[in-house]
CSV table of C-alpha atoms in Angstrom, one decimal:
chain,number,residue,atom,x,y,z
A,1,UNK,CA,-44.7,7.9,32.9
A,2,UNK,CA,-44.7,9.0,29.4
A,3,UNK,CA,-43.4,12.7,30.3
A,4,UNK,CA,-40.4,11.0,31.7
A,5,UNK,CA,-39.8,8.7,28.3
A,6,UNK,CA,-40.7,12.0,26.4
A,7,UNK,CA,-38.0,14.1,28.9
A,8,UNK,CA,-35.7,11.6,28.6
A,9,UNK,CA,-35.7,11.1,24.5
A,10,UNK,CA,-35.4,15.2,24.5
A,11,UNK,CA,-32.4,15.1,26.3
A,12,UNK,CA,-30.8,12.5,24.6
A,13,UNK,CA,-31.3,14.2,21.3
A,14,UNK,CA,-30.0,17.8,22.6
A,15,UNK,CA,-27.1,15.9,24.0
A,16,UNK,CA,-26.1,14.2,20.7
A,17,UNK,CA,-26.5,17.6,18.7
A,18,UNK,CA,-24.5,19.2,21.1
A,19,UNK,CA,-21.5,16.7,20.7
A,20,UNK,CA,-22.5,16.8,16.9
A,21,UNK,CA,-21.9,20.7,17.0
A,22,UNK,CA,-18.5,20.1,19.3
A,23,UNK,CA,-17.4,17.6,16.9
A,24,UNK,CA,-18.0,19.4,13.7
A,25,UNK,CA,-16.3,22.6,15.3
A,26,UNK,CA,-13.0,21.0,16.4
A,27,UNK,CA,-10.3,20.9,13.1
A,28,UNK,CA,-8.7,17.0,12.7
A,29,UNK,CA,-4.7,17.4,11.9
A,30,UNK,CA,-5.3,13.6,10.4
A,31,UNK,CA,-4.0,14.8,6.8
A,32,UNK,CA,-1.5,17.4,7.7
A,33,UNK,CA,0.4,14.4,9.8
A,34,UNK,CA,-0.3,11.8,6.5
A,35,UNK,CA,3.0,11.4,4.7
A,36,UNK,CA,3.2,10.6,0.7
A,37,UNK,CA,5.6,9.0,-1.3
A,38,UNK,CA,6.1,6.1,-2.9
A,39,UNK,CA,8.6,4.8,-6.5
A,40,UNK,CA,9.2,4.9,-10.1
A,41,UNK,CA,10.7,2.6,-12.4
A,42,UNK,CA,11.6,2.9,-16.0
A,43,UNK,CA,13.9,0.5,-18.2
A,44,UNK,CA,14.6,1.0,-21.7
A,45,UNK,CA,16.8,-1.4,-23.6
A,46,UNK,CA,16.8,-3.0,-27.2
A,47,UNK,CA,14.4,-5.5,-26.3
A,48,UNK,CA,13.2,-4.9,-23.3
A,49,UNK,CA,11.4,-1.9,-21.3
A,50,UNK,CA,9.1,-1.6,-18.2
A,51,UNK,CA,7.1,0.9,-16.6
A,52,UNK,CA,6.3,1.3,-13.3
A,53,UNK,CA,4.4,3.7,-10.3
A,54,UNK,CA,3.5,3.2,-6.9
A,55,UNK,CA,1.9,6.2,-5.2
A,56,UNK,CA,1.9,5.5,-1.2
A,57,UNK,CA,1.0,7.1,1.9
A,58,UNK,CA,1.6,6.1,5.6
A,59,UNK,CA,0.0,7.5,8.7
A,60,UNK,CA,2.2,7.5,12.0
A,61,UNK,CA,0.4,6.4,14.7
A,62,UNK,CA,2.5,7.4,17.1
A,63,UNK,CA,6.7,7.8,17.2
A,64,UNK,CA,7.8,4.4,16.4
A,65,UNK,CA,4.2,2.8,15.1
A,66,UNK,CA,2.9,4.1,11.1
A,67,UNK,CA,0.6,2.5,8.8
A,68,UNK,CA,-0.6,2.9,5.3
A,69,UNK,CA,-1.6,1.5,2.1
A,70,UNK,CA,-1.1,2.3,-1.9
A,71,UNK,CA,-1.4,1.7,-5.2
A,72,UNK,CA,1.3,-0.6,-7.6
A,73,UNK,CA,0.9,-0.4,-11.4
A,74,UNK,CA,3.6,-1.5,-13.7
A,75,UNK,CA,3.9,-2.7,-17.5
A,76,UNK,CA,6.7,-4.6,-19.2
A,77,UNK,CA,7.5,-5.4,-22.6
A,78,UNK,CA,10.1,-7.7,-23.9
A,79,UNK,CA,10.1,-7.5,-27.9
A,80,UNK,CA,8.9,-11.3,-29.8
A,81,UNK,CA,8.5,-12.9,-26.6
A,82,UNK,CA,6.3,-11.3,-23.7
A,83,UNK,CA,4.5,-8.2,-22.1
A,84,UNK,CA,2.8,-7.9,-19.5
A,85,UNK,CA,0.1,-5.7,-17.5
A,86,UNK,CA,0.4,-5.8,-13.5
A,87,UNK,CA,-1.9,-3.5,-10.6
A,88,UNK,CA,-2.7,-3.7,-7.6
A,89,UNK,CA,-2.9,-2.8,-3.9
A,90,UNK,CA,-0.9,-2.7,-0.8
A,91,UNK,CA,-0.6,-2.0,2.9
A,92,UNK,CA,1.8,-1.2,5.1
A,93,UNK,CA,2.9,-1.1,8.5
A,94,UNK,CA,6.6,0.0,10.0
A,95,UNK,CA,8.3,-0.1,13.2
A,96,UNK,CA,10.9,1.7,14.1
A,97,UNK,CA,12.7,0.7,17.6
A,98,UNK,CA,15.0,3.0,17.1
A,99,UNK,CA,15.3,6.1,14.8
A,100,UNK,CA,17.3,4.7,12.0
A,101,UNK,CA,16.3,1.1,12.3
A,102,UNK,CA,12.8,0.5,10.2
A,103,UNK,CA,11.0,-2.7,10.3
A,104,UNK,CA,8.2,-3.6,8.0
A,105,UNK,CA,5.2,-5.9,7.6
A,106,UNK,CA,3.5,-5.5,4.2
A,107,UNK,CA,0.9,-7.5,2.1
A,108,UNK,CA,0.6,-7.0,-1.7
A,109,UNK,CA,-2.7,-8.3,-3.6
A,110,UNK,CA,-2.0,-7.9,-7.6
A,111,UNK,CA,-3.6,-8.4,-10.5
A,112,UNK,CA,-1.3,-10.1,-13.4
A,113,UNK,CA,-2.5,-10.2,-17.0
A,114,UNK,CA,0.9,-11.6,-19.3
A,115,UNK,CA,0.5,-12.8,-23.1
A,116,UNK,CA,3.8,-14.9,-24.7
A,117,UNK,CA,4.2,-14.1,-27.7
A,118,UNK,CA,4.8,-17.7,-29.0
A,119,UNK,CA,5.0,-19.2,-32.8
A,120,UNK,CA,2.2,-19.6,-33.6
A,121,UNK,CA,0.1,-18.4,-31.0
A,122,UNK,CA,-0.1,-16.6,-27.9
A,123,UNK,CA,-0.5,-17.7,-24.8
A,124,UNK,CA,-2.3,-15.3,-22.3
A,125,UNK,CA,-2.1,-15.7,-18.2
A,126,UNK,CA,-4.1,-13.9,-16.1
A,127,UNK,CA,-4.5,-14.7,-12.0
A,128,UNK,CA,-3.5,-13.0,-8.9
A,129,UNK,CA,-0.7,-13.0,-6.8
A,130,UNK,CA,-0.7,-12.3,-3.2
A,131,UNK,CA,2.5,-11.4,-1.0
A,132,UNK,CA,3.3,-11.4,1.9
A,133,UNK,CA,6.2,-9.4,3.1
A,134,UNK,CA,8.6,-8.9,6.0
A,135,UNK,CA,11.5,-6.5,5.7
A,136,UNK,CA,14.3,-3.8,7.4
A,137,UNK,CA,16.2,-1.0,6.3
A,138,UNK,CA,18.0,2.0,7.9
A,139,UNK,CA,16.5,5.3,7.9
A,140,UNK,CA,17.8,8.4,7.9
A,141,UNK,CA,15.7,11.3,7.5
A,142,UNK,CA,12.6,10.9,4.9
A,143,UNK,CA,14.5,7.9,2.8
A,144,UNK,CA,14.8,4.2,4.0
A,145,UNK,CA,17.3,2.1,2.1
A,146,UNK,CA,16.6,-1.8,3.1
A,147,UNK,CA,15.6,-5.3,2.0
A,148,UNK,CA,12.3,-6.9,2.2
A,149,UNK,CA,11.4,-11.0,2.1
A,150,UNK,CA,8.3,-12.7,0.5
A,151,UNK,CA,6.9,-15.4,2.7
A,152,UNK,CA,4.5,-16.3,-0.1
A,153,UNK,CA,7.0,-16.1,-2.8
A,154,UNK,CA,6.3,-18.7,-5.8
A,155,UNK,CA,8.4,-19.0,-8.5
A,156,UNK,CA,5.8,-19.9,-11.3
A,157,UNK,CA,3.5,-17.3,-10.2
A,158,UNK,CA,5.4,-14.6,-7.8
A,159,UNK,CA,5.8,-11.2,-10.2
A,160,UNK,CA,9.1,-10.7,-9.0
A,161,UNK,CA,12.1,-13.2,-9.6
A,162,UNK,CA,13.4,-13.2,-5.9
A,163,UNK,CA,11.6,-13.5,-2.5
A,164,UNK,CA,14.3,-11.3,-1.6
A,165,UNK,CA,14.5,-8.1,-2.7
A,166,UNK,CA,16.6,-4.4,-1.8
A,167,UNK,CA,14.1,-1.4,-1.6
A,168,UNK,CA,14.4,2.1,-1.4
A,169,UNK,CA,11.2,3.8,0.6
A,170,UNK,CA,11.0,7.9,0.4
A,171,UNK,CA,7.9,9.8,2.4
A,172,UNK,CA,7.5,13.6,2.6
């Protein structure tokens, strides 16, 4: 009886080497089919200016199904009264039923550090915001041009001053 445990272990090991061996040999196309993209902002005024990157990348699943995640950083500065530090996260998933109709479901997790710049002291916020949003656009080619909505939007803490906002979405 042990020759046959002993038989049995040995083939189970050359088996999984072999499909080790197979596996190692055969080339993914996972990052040749990953897309990139994402935005930049910058405002410059008298009083006010803002910086702002979000690096993305998506992964289609299959025709109409792609998914992805990226990075949000921004800063903003508003002279004698506020500036503020934002980062954070995101992922992403689209839809298209059709080739130039994009849907979206996307949740946001940021960080939020903001200081006022009151007389005669500042007053400093930092927390975390989370949203939660649904959106559609029209695609044509690499660039979607749509709208997206914040189910979670809060005015006192939501970083952006709609729950409904337009959005431009390029991917190469």
């Amino acid at each position: 009886k042990p020759k046959l445990i002993y038989t049995f272990i040995f083939l189970i090991n050359f088996s999984l080497s072999q499909s080790q061996t197979i596996a190692t040999n055969q080339k993914s196309d996972f990052w040749n089919k990953v897309r990139f993209g994402g935005g930049l902002g910058l405002s410059i005024g008298n009083n006010y200016s803002e910086f702002s990157i979000s690096p993305s990348a998506i992964y289609p699943v299959n025709e109409s199904v792609s998914l992805g995640g990226g990075l949000l950083g921004s800063y903003t500065k508003s002279n004698h009264s506020y500036n503020s530090v934002i980062y954070g996260l995101n992922a992403i998933s689209l839809f298209n039923p059709l080739r130039e109709v994009q849907m979206s479901l996307e949740v946001e997790q940021t960080r939020v550090h903001t200081t006022y710049e009151t007389v005669p002291n500042a007053t400093k916020k930092n927390y975390w915001n989370t949203g939660l949003f649904v959106g559609a656009g029209y695609q044509n080619g690499n660039i979607t041009i749509g709208a997206r909505y914040n189910l979670l939007f809060d005015k006192d803490k939501s970083i952006y001053s709609d729950a409904l906002m337009p959005f431009v979405r390029f991917y190469f």
